[in-house]
Structure formats: C-alpha cells, structure tokens
Amino acid sequence: MTGRVVYAGFEVQFPVGGNRLLTEHVALLAAAGVDAYRWSPTPGFRYDWFDDDVPTLSGAELDLSADDLLVVPELTVLPGRDPAPGGRKAIFVQGHFLTFLTCPDLDPYPGWGTPPALWTVSRDGVEVLSRALPGLSPRLIPNPIDARMFRPAAKTPSIAWMSRKRPAESALLKQILRNDPRSAGVELRDLRGLTHGEVAEALADTSVFVALGAPEGEGFGLPVAEALASGCLVTGYGLGGGDELFEAPSAWPVPNLRTVELADRALDLVRLPDQDRVRDAGRRWLVERYNAEQTTKALLAAVEAARAIPAEDTRAVHPSAWEAELMRIIAPYAAPMAAAGKPED
C-alpha cells in the first residue's frame, strides 16, 4: 500500500479503552508493513498506562499527501471543522451511540467536501450507522483482545465489576450482593482505579464478572471481552454493541437496570456446576473471534477500500485545535472518567 495511515490521538492520561484501541490499530498496521502512525500535538507523547511504542508524528499541523489517509475519532467531528480539507479521511467510531453528540444537527454528516470512510467496532454499530448514515457504508473492524495478557488463573469465589460508568447502580449492586446470604465467602471486587495490567491480573482469578456498561449504550464492551478471555463467567447488560459478546457460551445477559436479577444471576454463577468446562468454552469462543489476525485482516481491507476516495495534498490540523469546544459538549461524559482516576473500561 502506498501512503501513510495517520491516526489522530488525544493526549489524556486517564485510561480509556478507545485510546488504547486506536494505538493498537497503529501497531497492527505497522506490523503488517503499512506506514502507520499515531499523531499527537506534543513531541514525544506516550500513554503511561499501557505499553506504548508505536510510530508517532507530532505537531499541531501536518502535511498530508494525496496518498495519505487520516483517521479521526467520531467525537472530534464538529460542524465546519474539516481536519484535512481535500484529504482522504476515515472516521473511527468506537461508540456509535455518541456519534452525533458533537454535531446533532449536522446534515449531511460530517459536512466535509469529500465523504470519508466510516469504521466501527461491532455488528450493532454497523447496523445503527447504516440506518443513520446510509450513504457512508460503515465497515466492521472487530476489536483485538490480547489473550496472552487476559488469561485465566486459579479462580477464587468472587464477583467483579467496573463502577465508573454507573456509580449509582454499582453502589446499589454491591449493597444487594453483600446483604444476600449467598455472598458468604464470596469476594466482591470493584475494579475501579486499576491500570490495564492490573485489570488483567484481577480478572485472572475472578470467578464472575458483571457487565454494567454505559447508560447511553456500548459501542462494544471491552471489559466483557477481556473477562471472557480471562475465563470469567459473565452476566450483565449487552447495551447494543456488547450484545454479540453475550452469544458466548459463558455469558448470560440480563435486561438493562434489572439490578436484583443481575445480583441473583451473579450469585448463582459463582456456584455453577461444571463451570470449568463452561469457562474454557467461553474463552475459546472469544479468542477465535476477537484477535489480532482478524482485526488486521479487516483493517487492511478497510484501508484498501479507503484508497478509492479521491484526495489531494493538504495541510491537516490536529483535532485538538478545537478541544475546548469539544470538551464543553462532552464534559458530562469525560468528567467521570477523569474523576475515577485510572479506570480501565
């Protein structure tokens, strides 16, 4: 393939899965021989909460050739803000429920001179965006799960969850669990405040993982996938993008906001008969579908398809140039992330 693939990344050090996945795309493309980079305004910027050694570019602006492809996150799209006028672009949608948060009245979306490629991470994302943006033909790029990092160890009776996105329901769930006689001898674990590696260590010996997710919906649900890879039995809310993960043989969906039902299911799963066989089957199911090989194959096809978009040389502006405007819009979502310290989900 000719030309570079450049992902615009944001310089935030509270861990959010989207920034890590964007970086993983760069790593996979580079490993496949593509001239791929993450672009940050500050020279030498690296994330400090996971291993980050991908090729990078820096500066507030960047010259792109007609052969280059600029990839930007969906939350950077604003009316009247084309990051690379005349250039070839793709919008990487990791949370399709948030796609129009920054531009609810923009028609046609994204309002650029040349329509972009549109990539997303779940079957639900493809279906929803196909209806919302019928002219852009979204492509599915499945998320890769590191099965070497997320792997099972000897399980202890335990129920874990991540409280960042639903702190109120998390507190309620914990109270229901701790007051149920079936929780005697079961460790209750809120994985809030852990780094990526620490989450992997915690999930390794966790018995049951409870998926709470975001109230507005999930683009995919990385913690669920990582729990399945770790050999956890999983219950909780699929919330759209995560529904496909509950097709795993070791996962049991519960309707949204049925907190008592969720607690009952989690407590029942701690003592599920023949659970080692079920755990193994769930891990195998996950690893076969969400791995680096599948992601790389989909990425290479998506990049090749994007090459057909007409383009010209251009001067690109990093989307951080309108970060203040973006943050006024997404602050209700971003503030809980920062306040949580170091949540992995």
mmCIF file of C-alpha atoms in Angstrom:
data_model
loop_
_atom_site.group_PDB
_atom_site.id
_atom_site.type_symbol
_atom_site.label_atom_id
_atom_site.label_comp_id
_atom_site.label_asym_id
_atom_site.label_seq_id
_atom_site.Cartn_x
_atom_site.Cartn_y
_atom_site.Cartn_z
ATOM 1 C CA MET A 1 0.000 0.000 0.000
ATOM 2 C CA THR A 2 1.248 3.481 -0.804
ATOM 3 C CA GLY A 3 0.860 6.438 1.516
ATOM 4 C CA ARG A 4 0.646 6.736 5.276
ATOM 5 C CA VAL A 5 -2.207 5.904 7.637
ATOM 6 C CA VAL A 6 -2.258 8.531 10.384
ATOM 7 C CA TYR A 7 -4.483 8.220 13.482
ATOM 8 C CA ALA A 8 -5.188 11.437 15.396
ATOM 9 C CA GLY A 9 -4.819 10.632 19.097
ATOM 10 C CA PHE A 10 -5.643 12.695 22.179
ATOM 11 C CA GLU A 11 -3.179 13.359 24.977
ATOM 12 C CA VAL A 12 -5.134 12.216 28.017
ATOM 13 C CA GLN A 13 -3.562 10.051 30.694
ATOM 14 C CA PHE A 14 -6.669 8.679 32.398
ATOM 15 C CA PRO A 15 -7.087 5.262 30.811
ATOM 16 C CA VAL A 16 -9.930 4.897 28.354
ATOM 17 C CA GLY A 17 -10.114 1.840 26.128
ATOM 18 C CA GLY A 18 -10.652 3.915 22.989
ATOM 19 C CA ASN A 19 -7.203 5.481 23.118
ATOM 20 C CA ARG A 20 -5.586 2.092 23.590
ATOM 21 C CA LEU A 21 -7.505 0.556 20.683
ATOM 22 C CA LEU A 22 -6.568 3.397 18.386
ATOM 23 C CA THR A 23 -2.940 2.752 19.304
ATOM 24 C CA GLU A 24 -3.378 -0.990 18.714
ATOM 25 C CA HIS A 25 -4.619 -0.249 15.195
ATOM 26 C CA VAL A 26 -1.397 1.627 14.501
ATOM 27 C CA ALA A 27 0.688 -1.239 15.886
ATOM 28 C CA LEU A 28 -1.154 -3.876 13.838
ATOM 29 C CA LEU A 29 -0.916 -1.885 10.616
ATOM 30 C CA ALA A 30 2.775 -1.210 11.167
ATOM 31 C CA ALA A 31 3.394 -4.910 11.836
ATOM 32 C CA ALA A 32 1.632 -5.686 8.547
ATOM 33 C CA GLY A 33 4.012 -3.403 6.650
ATOM 34 C CA VAL A 34 1.774 -0.331 6.420
ATOM 35 C CA ASP A 35 3.350 3.084 7.014
ATOM 36 C CA ALA A 36 1.139 3.831 10.033
ATOM 37 C CA TYR A 37 1.439 6.421 12.817
ATOM 38 C CA ARG A 38 -0.336 7.924 15.786
ATOM 39 C CA TRP A 39 -0.378 11.704 15.593
ATOM 40 C CA SER A 40 -0.160 13.789 18.775
ATOM 41 C CA PRO A 41 0.495 17.539 19.065
ATOM 42 C CA THR A 42 3.273 17.178 21.676
ATOM 43 C CA PRO A 43 6.595 15.704 20.525
ATOM 44 C CA GLY A 44 7.429 12.509 22.383
ATOM 45 C CA PHE A 45 3.968 11.998 23.868
ATOM 46 C CA ARG A 46 3.326 8.446 25.123
ATOM 47 C CA TYR A 47 0.490 6.969 27.152
ATOM 48 C CA ASP A 48 1.697 5.891 30.591
ATOM 49 C CA TRP A 49 -0.937 3.286 31.463
ATOM 50 C CA PHE A 50 -0.069 0.623 28.864
ATOM 51 C CA ASP A 51 2.953 -0.304 26.755
ATOM 52 C CA ASP A 52 3.098 2.350 24.059
ATOM 53 C CA ASP A 53 5.869 2.184 21.475
ATOM 54 C CA VAL A 54 4.045 2.716 18.177
ATOM 55 C CA PRO A 55 5.437 5.033 15.483
ATOM 56 C CA THR A 56 4.318 8.611 16.132
ATOM 57 C CA LEU A 57 4.099 12.004 14.455
ATOM 58 C CA SER A 58 3.830 15.297 16.306
ATOM 59 C CA GLY A 59 2.816 18.893 15.792
ATOM 60 C CA ALA A 60 -0.363 20.951 15.680
ATOM 61 C CA GLU A 61 -0.435 20.651 11.880
ATOM 62 C CA LEU A 62 0.748 18.014 9.444
ATOM 63 C CA ASP A 63 1.279 17.935 5.684
ATOM 64 C CA LEU A 64 -0.587 15.047 4.083
ATOM 65 C CA SER A 65 -0.073 13.831 0.546
ATOM 66 C CA ALA A 66 -2.858 12.702 -1.756
ATOM 67 C CA ASP A 67 -1.858 9.110 -0.915
ATOM 68 C CA ASP A 68 -2.226 9.510 2.865
ATOM 69 C CA LEU A 69 -5.240 8.555 4.993
ATOM 70 C CA LEU A 70 -6.137 10.469 8.165
ATOM 71 C CA VAL A 71 -8.216 8.565 10.755
ATOM 72 C CA VAL A 72 -10.097 10.612 13.370
ATOM 73 C CA PRO A 73 -12.348 9.562 16.302
ATOM 74 C CA GLU A 74 -16.073 10.179 15.972
ATOM 75 C CA LEU A 75 -16.149 12.596 18.908
ATOM 76 C CA THR A 76 -13.864 15.044 17.076
ATOM 77 C CA VAL A 77 -16.412 15.771 14.344
ATOM 78 C CA LEU A 78 -17.805 19.302 14.634
ATOM 79 C CA PRO A 79 -19.801 21.411 12.167
ATOM 80 C CA GLY A 80 -17.494 23.446 9.955
ATOM 81 C CA ARG A 81 -14.342 21.677 11.162
ATOM 82 C CA ASP A 82 -12.699 19.640 8.431
ATOM 83 C CA PRO A 83 -9.337 18.458 9.835
ATOM 84 C CA ALA A 84 -7.841 17.935 6.359
ATOM 85 C CA PRO A 85 -9.731 19.763 3.563
ATOM 86 C CA GLY A 86 -9.419 17.817 0.337
ATOM 87 C CA GLY A 87 -7.562 15.000 2.068
ATOM 88 C CA ARG A 88 -8.553 11.351 2.402
ATOM 89 C CA LYS A 89 -10.155 10.632 5.777
ATOM 90 C CA ALA A 90 -11.815 7.885 7.822
ATOM 91 C CA ILE A 91 -13.952 8.331 10.935
ATOM 92 C CA PHE A 92 -13.289 5.625 13.533
ATOM 93 C CA VAL A 93 -16.481 5.108 15.545
ATOM 94 C CA GLN A 94 -15.955 3.211 18.780
ATOM 95 C CA GLY A 95 -19.169 4.401 20.418
ATOM 96 C CA HIS A 96 -21.899 4.637 17.821
ATOM 97 C CA PHE A 97 -24.401 5.939 20.391
ATOM 98 C CA LEU A 98 -22.167 9.007 20.773
ATOM 99 C CA THR A 99 -21.578 9.614 17.063
ATOM 100 C CA PHE A 100 -23.804 12.673 16.848
ATOM 101 C CA LEU A 101 -23.195 14.055 20.330
ATOM 102 C CA THR A 102 -20.892 16.774 18.997
ATOM 103 C CA CYS A 103 -22.960 17.502 15.884
ATOM 104 C CA PRO A 104 -26.645 16.610 16.406
ATOM 105 C CA ASP A 105 -27.942 18.885 13.644
ATOM 106 C CA LEU A 106 -25.193 18.387 11.067
ATOM 107 C CA ASP A 107 -26.762 17.346 7.754
ATOM 108 C CA PRO A 108 -25.165 15.894 5.784
ATOM 109 C CA TYR A 109 -22.706 14.334 8.225
ATOM 110 C CA PRO A 110 -19.784 15.033 8.540
ATOM 111 C CA GLY A 111 -20.091 18.087 6.303
ATOM 112 C CA TRP A 112 -16.726 17.667 4.581
ATOM 113 C CA GLY A 113 -16.081 18.278 0.877
ATOM 114 C CA THR A 114 -15.223 14.609 0.315
ATOM 115 C CA PRO A 115 -17.217 11.906 2.161
ATOM 116 C CA PRO A 116 -14.997 9.856 4.492
ATOM 117 C CA ALA A 117 -14.690 6.151 5.104
ATOM 118 C CA LEU A 118 -16.587 5.040 8.216
ATOM 119 C CA TRP A 119 -15.249 2.309 10.502
ATOM 120 C CA THR A 120 -16.846 0.827 13.612
ATOM 121 C CA VAL A 121 -16.248 -1.992 16.082
ATOM 122 C CA SER A 122 -19.434 -4.050 16.478
ATOM 123 C CA ARG A 123 -22.230 -5.584 14.427
ATOM 124 C CA ASP A 124 -24.701 -3.304 16.175
ATOM 125 C CA GLY A 125 -22.553 -0.316 15.239
ATOM 126 C CA VAL A 126 -22.691 -1.315 11.581
ATOM 127 C CA GLU A 127 -26.472 -1.754 11.699
ATOM 128 C CA VAL A 128 -27.166 1.507 13.529
ATOM 129 C CA LEU A 129 -24.809 3.622 11.423
ATOM 130 C CA SER A 130 -26.089 2.060 8.203
ATOM 131 C CA ARG A 131 -29.530 3.390 9.103
ATOM 132 C CA ALA A 132 -28.300 6.750 10.387
ATOM 133 C CA LEU A 133 -25.798 7.356 7.558
ATOM 134 C CA PRO A 134 -26.924 5.247 4.597
ATOM 135 C CA GLY A 135 -24.515 6.945 2.213
ATOM 136 C CA LEU A 136 -21.324 6.065 4.081
ATOM 137 C CA SER A 137 -21.435 2.226 4.211
ATOM 138 C CA PRO A 138 -19.783 1.579 7.611
ATOM 139 C CA ARG A 139 -17.213 -1.223 7.792
ATOM 140 C CA LEU A 140 -16.765 -3.571 10.743
ATOM 141 C CA ILE A 141 -13.299 -3.801 12.282
ATOM 142 C CA PRO A 142 -13.521 -6.275 15.193
ATOM 143 C CA ASN A 143 -11.599 -5.405 18.318
ATOM 144 C CA PRO A 144 -8.484 -7.456 19.121
ATOM 145 C CA ILE A 145 -8.280 -8.956 22.612
ATOM 146 C CA ASP A 146 -4.853 -9.856 23.952
ATOM 147 C CA ALA A 147 -5.391 -13.454 25.096
ATOM 148 C CA ARG A 148 -1.821 -13.626 26.396
ATOM 149 C CA MET A 149 -2.443 -10.777 28.828
ATOM 150 C CA PHE A 150 -6.042 -11.718 29.613
ATOM 151 C CA ARG A 151 -5.873 -15.366 30.587
ATOM 152 C CA PRO A 152 -7.326 -17.415 33.431
ATOM 153 C CA ALA A 153 -5.615 -18.396 36.664
ATOM 154 C CA ALA A 154 -6.975 -20.492 39.533
ATOM 155 C CA LYS A 155 -10.367 -18.995 40.288
ATOM 156 C CA THR A 156 -11.488 -17.813 43.712
ATOM 157 C CA PRO A 157 -15.146 -17.272 44.677
ATOM 158 C CA SER A 158 -15.535 -13.657 43.607
ATOM 159 C CA ILE A 159 -17.762 -11.221 41.722
ATOM 160 C CA ALA A 160 -16.179 -8.232 39.969
ATOM 161 C CA TRP A 161 -17.493 -5.200 38.109
ATOM 162 C CA MET A 162 -16.386 -1.736 36.951
ATOM 163 C CA SER A 163 -18.266 1.134 38.546
ATOM 164 C CA ARG A 164 -17.072 4.162 36.538
ATOM 165 C CA LYS A 165 -19.908 4.392 34.048
ATOM 166 C CA ARG A 166 -22.676 3.577 36.548
ATOM 167 C CA PRO A 167 -21.519 4.609 40.031
ATOM 168 C CA ALA A 168 -25.032 4.774 41.494
ATOM 169 C CA GLU A 169 -26.127 1.359 40.257
ATOM 170 C CA SER A 170 -22.751 -0.043 41.228
ATOM 171 C CA ALA A 171 -23.300 1.043 44.816
ATOM 172 C CA LEU A 172 -26.775 -0.476 44.735
ATOM 173 C CA LEU A 173 -25.492 -3.749 43.282
ATOM 174 C CA LYS A 174 -22.809 -4.022 45.943
ATOM 175 C CA GLN A 175 -25.351 -3.448 48.723
ATOM 176 C CA ILE A 176 -27.683 -6.130 47.334
ATOM 177 C CA LEU A 177 -24.834 -8.610 46.980
ATOM 178 C CA ARG A 178 -23.333 -8.051 50.428
ATOM 179 C CA ASN A 179 -26.732 -8.477 52.112
ATOM 180 C CA ASP A 180 -27.539 -11.743 50.376
ATOM 181 C CA PRO A 181 -26.659 -14.860 52.441
ATOM 182 C CA ARG A 182 -25.310 -16.498 49.273
ATOM 183 C CA SER A 183 -22.444 -13.996 49.217
ATOM 184 C CA ALA A 184 -20.819 -15.507 52.315
ATOM 185 C CA GLY A 185 -17.245 -16.338 51.371
ATOM 186 C CA VAL A 186 -17.526 -14.506 48.027
ATOM 187 C CA GLU A 187 -15.152 -11.582 47.470
ATOM 188 C CA LEU A 188 -16.841 -8.503 45.966
ATOM 189 C CA ARG A 189 -14.469 -6.553 43.708
ATOM 190 C CA ASP A 190 -14.972 -3.126 42.184
ATOM 191 C CA LEU A 191 -12.172 -2.858 39.611
ATOM 192 C CA ARG A 192 -12.300 0.937 39.510
ATOM 193 C CA GLY A 193 -8.930 2.649 39.697
ATOM 194 C CA LEU A 194 -6.836 -0.133 38.115
ATOM 195 C CA THR A 195 -4.465 0.120 35.200
ATOM 196 C CA HIS A 196 -4.774 -2.089 32.124
ATOM 197 C CA GLY A 197 -2.292 -4.625 33.520
ATOM 198 C CA GLU A 198 -3.860 -4.586 36.966
ATOM 199 C CA VAL A 199 -7.281 -5.321 35.491
ATOM 200 C CA ALA A 200 -5.805 -8.338 33.696
ATOM 201 C CA GLU A 201 -4.346 -9.591 36.982
ATOM 202 C CA ALA A 202 -7.658 -9.096 38.801
ATOM 203 C CA LEU A 203 -9.753 -10.814 36.127
ATOM 204 C CA ALA A 204 -7.413 -13.810 36.015
ATOM 205 C CA ASP A 205 -8.722 -15.230 39.298
ATOM 206 C CA THR A 206 -12.161 -13.583 39.263
ATOM 207 C CA SER A 207 -14.987 -16.098 39.161
ATOM 208 C CA VAL A 208 -17.862 -13.950 37.830
ATOM 209 C CA PHE A 209 -17.733 -10.620 36.001
ATOM 210 C CA VAL A 210 -20.762 -8.304 35.977
ATOM 211 C CA ALA A 211 -21.071 -6.024 32.931
ATOM 212 C CA LEU A 212 -22.695 -2.706 33.798
ATOM 213 C CA GLY A 213 -21.572 -0.520 30.892
ATOM 214 C CA ALA A 214 -22.622 2.988 29.920
ATOM 215 C CA PRO A 215 -26.233 4.132 30.406
ATOM 216 C CA GLU A 216 -26.397 5.530 26.859
ATOM 217 C CA GLY A 217 -25.228 2.244 25.329
ATOM 218 C CA GLU A 218 -21.992 0.445 24.488
ATOM 219 C CA GLY A 219 -20.062 0.567 21.240
ATOM 220 C CA PHE A 220 -18.636 -2.865 22.063
ATOM 221 C CA GLY A 221 -17.783 -3.524 25.718
ATOM 222 C CA LEU A 222 -14.071 -4.235 26.080
ATOM 223 C CA PRO A 223 -14.270 -5.276 29.751
ATOM 224 C CA VAL A 224 -16.750 -8.029 28.833
ATOM 225 C CA ALA A 225 -14.477 -9.385 26.097
ATOM 226 C CA GLU A 226 -11.453 -9.247 28.386
ATOM 227 C CA ALA A 227 -13.372 -11.022 31.156
ATOM 228 C CA LEU A 228 -14.369 -13.808 28.753
ATOM 229 C CA ALA A 229 -10.750 -14.179 27.660
ATOM 230 C CA SER A 230 -9.804 -14.365 31.341
ATOM 231 C CA GLY A 231 -12.095 -17.329 31.863
ATOM 232 C CA CYS A 232 -14.705 -15.436 33.853
ATOM 233 C CA LEU A 233 -18.359 -16.337 33.774
ATOM 234 C CA VAL A 234 -20.099 -13.146 32.653
ATOM 235 C CA THR A 235 -23.518 -11.667 33.269
ATOM 236 C CA GLY A 236 -24.885 -8.179 32.759
ATOM 237 C CA TYR A 237 -26.029 -5.728 30.127
ATOM 238 C CA GLY A 238 -25.145 -6.025 26.430
ATOM 239 C CA LEU A 239 -26.372 -2.492 25.642
ATOM 240 C CA GLY A 240 -26.259 -2.720 21.858
ATOM 241 C CA GLY A 241 -22.668 -3.088 20.800
ATOM 242 C CA GLY A 242 -21.970 -5.614 23.523
ATOM 243 C CA ASP A 243 -24.899 -7.883 22.655
ATOM 244 C CA GLU A 244 -22.733 -10.001 20.364
ATOM 245 C CA LEU A 245 -20.442 -10.887 23.274
ATOM 246 C CA PHE A 246 -23.352 -12.454 25.148
ATOM 247 C CA GLU A 247 -23.522 -15.097 22.433
ATOM 248 C CA ALA A 248 -20.524 -16.682 24.190
ATOM 249 C CA PRO A 249 -21.313 -19.955 25.998
ATOM 250 C CA SER A 250 -20.030 -18.470 29.265
ATOM 251 C CA ALA A 251 -22.171 -15.308 29.194
ATOM 252 C CA TRP A 252 -25.740 -14.683 30.442
ATOM 253 C CA PRO A 253 -27.474 -11.398 29.508
ATOM 254 C CA VAL A 254 -29.799 -9.594 31.900
ATOM 255 C CA PRO A 255 -32.232 -6.819 30.855
ATOM 256 C CA ASN A 256 -30.970 -3.297 31.477
ATOM 257 C CA LEU A 257 -31.480 -1.925 35.014
ATOM 258 C CA ARG A 258 -32.729 -5.216 36.444
ATOM 259 C CA THR A 259 -30.247 -4.916 39.298
ATOM 260 C CA VAL A 260 -31.840 -7.532 41.557
ATOM 261 C CA GLU A 261 -31.954 -10.034 38.703
ATOM 262 C CA LEU A 262 -28.341 -9.183 37.931
ATOM 263 C CA ALA A 263 -27.258 -9.853 41.515
ATOM 264 C CA ASP A 264 -29.179 -13.149 41.587
ATOM 265 C CA ARG A 265 -27.585 -14.308 38.349
ATOM 266 C CA ALA A 266 -24.083 -13.410 39.550
ATOM 267 C CA LEU A 267 -24.535 -15.270 42.825
ATOM 268 C CA ASP A 268 -25.921 -18.324 41.034
ATOM 269 C CA LEU A 269 -22.946 -18.350 38.636
ATOM 270 C CA VAL A 270 -20.412 -18.434 41.470
ATOM 271 C CA ARG A 271 -21.641 -21.955 42.171
ATOM 272 C CA LEU A 272 -22.463 -23.027 38.610
ATOM 273 C CA PRO A 273 -21.957 -26.795 38.130
ATOM 274 C CA ASP A 274 -19.297 -27.872 35.612
ATOM 275 C CA GLN A 275 -18.086 -24.302 35.400
ATOM 276 C CA ASP A 276 -14.508 -25.054 34.376
ATOM 277 C CA ARG A 277 -15.742 -26.567 31.118
ATOM 278 C CA VAL A 278 -18.001 -23.563 30.529
ATOM 279 C CA ARG A 279 -15.168 -21.121 31.237
ATOM 280 C CA ASP A 280 -12.890 -22.873 28.757
ATOM 281 C CA ALA A 281 -15.586 -22.871 26.103
ATOM 282 C CA GLY A 282 -16.194 -19.155 26.586
ATOM 283 C CA ARG A 283 -12.521 -18.299 26.325
ATOM 284 C CA ARG A 284 -12.135 -20.354 23.137
ATOM 285 C CA TRP A 285 -15.198 -18.674 21.631
ATOM 286 C CA LEU A 286 -13.794 -15.218 22.375
ATOM 287 C CA VAL A 287 -10.249 -15.874 21.174
ATOM 288 C CA GLU A 288 -11.433 -17.337 17.858
ATOM 289 C CA ARG A 289 -13.404 -14.197 17.007
ATOM 290 C CA TYR A 290 -11.565 -11.247 18.515
ATOM 291 C CA ASN A 291 -7.861 -11.497 17.824
ATOM 292 C CA ALA A 292 -5.074 -9.595 16.124
ATOM 293 C CA GLU A 293 -5.296 -11.656 12.944
ATOM 294 C CA GLN A 294 -8.993 -10.900 12.425
ATOM 295 C CA THR A 295 -8.514 -7.216 13.226
ATOM 296 C CA THR A 296 -5.519 -6.878 10.903
ATOM 297 C CA LYS A 297 -7.397 -8.549 8.045
ATOM 298 C CA ALA A 298 -10.349 -6.173 8.471
ATOM 299 C CA LEU A 299 -8.064 -3.147 8.855
ATOM 300 C CA LEU A 300 -6.103 -3.873 5.690
ATOM 301 C CA ALA A 301 -9.336 -4.292 3.728
ATOM 302 C CA ALA A 302 -10.724 -1.045 5.175
ATOM 303 C CA VAL A 303 -7.576 0.909 4.348
ATOM 304 C CA GLU A 304 -7.520 -0.508 0.817
ATOM 305 C CA ALA A 305 -11.158 0.479 0.296
ATOM 306 C CA ALA A 306 -10.468 3.977 1.621
ATOM 307 C CA ARG A 307 -7.724 4.394 -1.000
ATOM 308 C CA ALA A 308 -10.512 4.737 -3.574
ATOM 309 C CA ILE A 309 -11.619 8.036 -2.004
ATOM 310 C CA PRO A 310 -10.383 10.896 -4.209
ATOM 311 C CA ALA A 311 -7.880 13.125 -2.435
ATOM 312 C CA GLU A 312 -5.300 15.849 -2.868
ATOM 313 C CA ASP A 313 -2.316 17.157 -0.930
ATOM 314 C CA THR A 314 -3.458 19.085 2.123
ATOM 315 C CA ARG A 315 -2.404 20.656 5.391
ATOM 316 C CA ALA A 316 -4.116 18.815 8.263
ATOM 317 C CA VAL A 317 -4.971 20.386 11.601
ATOM 318 C CA HIS A 318 -4.964 18.135 14.636
ATOM 319 C CA PRO A 319 -8.497 17.982 16.132
ATOM 320 C CA SER A 320 -7.062 19.115 19.474
ATOM 321 C CA ALA A 321 -7.219 22.605 17.929
ATOM 322 C CA TRP A 322 -10.928 22.640 18.815
ATOM 323 C CA GLU A 323 -10.578 20.620 22.007
ATOM 324 C CA ALA A 324 -12.051 23.372 24.195
ATOM 325 C CA GLU A 325 -15.200 23.435 22.069
ATOM 326 C CA LEU A 326 -15.406 19.633 22.122
ATOM 327 C CA MET A 327 -14.934 19.437 25.875
ATOM 328 C CA ARG A 328 -17.833 21.811 26.514
ATOM 329 C CA ILE A 329 -20.019 19.283 24.731
ATOM 330 C CA ILE A 330 -18.604 16.014 26.055
ATOM 331 C CA ALA A 331 -17.723 17.201 29.583
ATOM 332 C CA PRO A 332 -20.638 15.260 31.151
ATOM 333 C CA TYR A 333 -19.040 12.081 29.773
ATOM 334 C CA ALA A 334 -15.379 12.996 30.192
ATOM 335 C CA ALA A 335 -15.561 14.302 33.759
ATOM 336 C CA PRO A 336 -16.452 10.940 35.364
ATOM 337 C CA MET A 337 -13.509 9.339 33.545
ATOM 338 C CA ALA A 338 -11.022 11.832 34.937
ATOM 339 C CA ALA A 339 -12.592 11.746 38.399
ATOM 340 C CA ALA A 340 -12.297 7.969 38.510
ATOM 341 C CA GLY A 341 -8.522 8.122 38.482
ATOM 342 C CA LYS A 342 -7.459 5.115 36.412
ATOM 343 C CA PRO A 343 -10.413 3.029 35.278
ATOM 344 C CA GLU A 344 -9.637 0.542 32.538
ATOM 345 C CA ASP A 345 -13.058 0.398 30.923
#
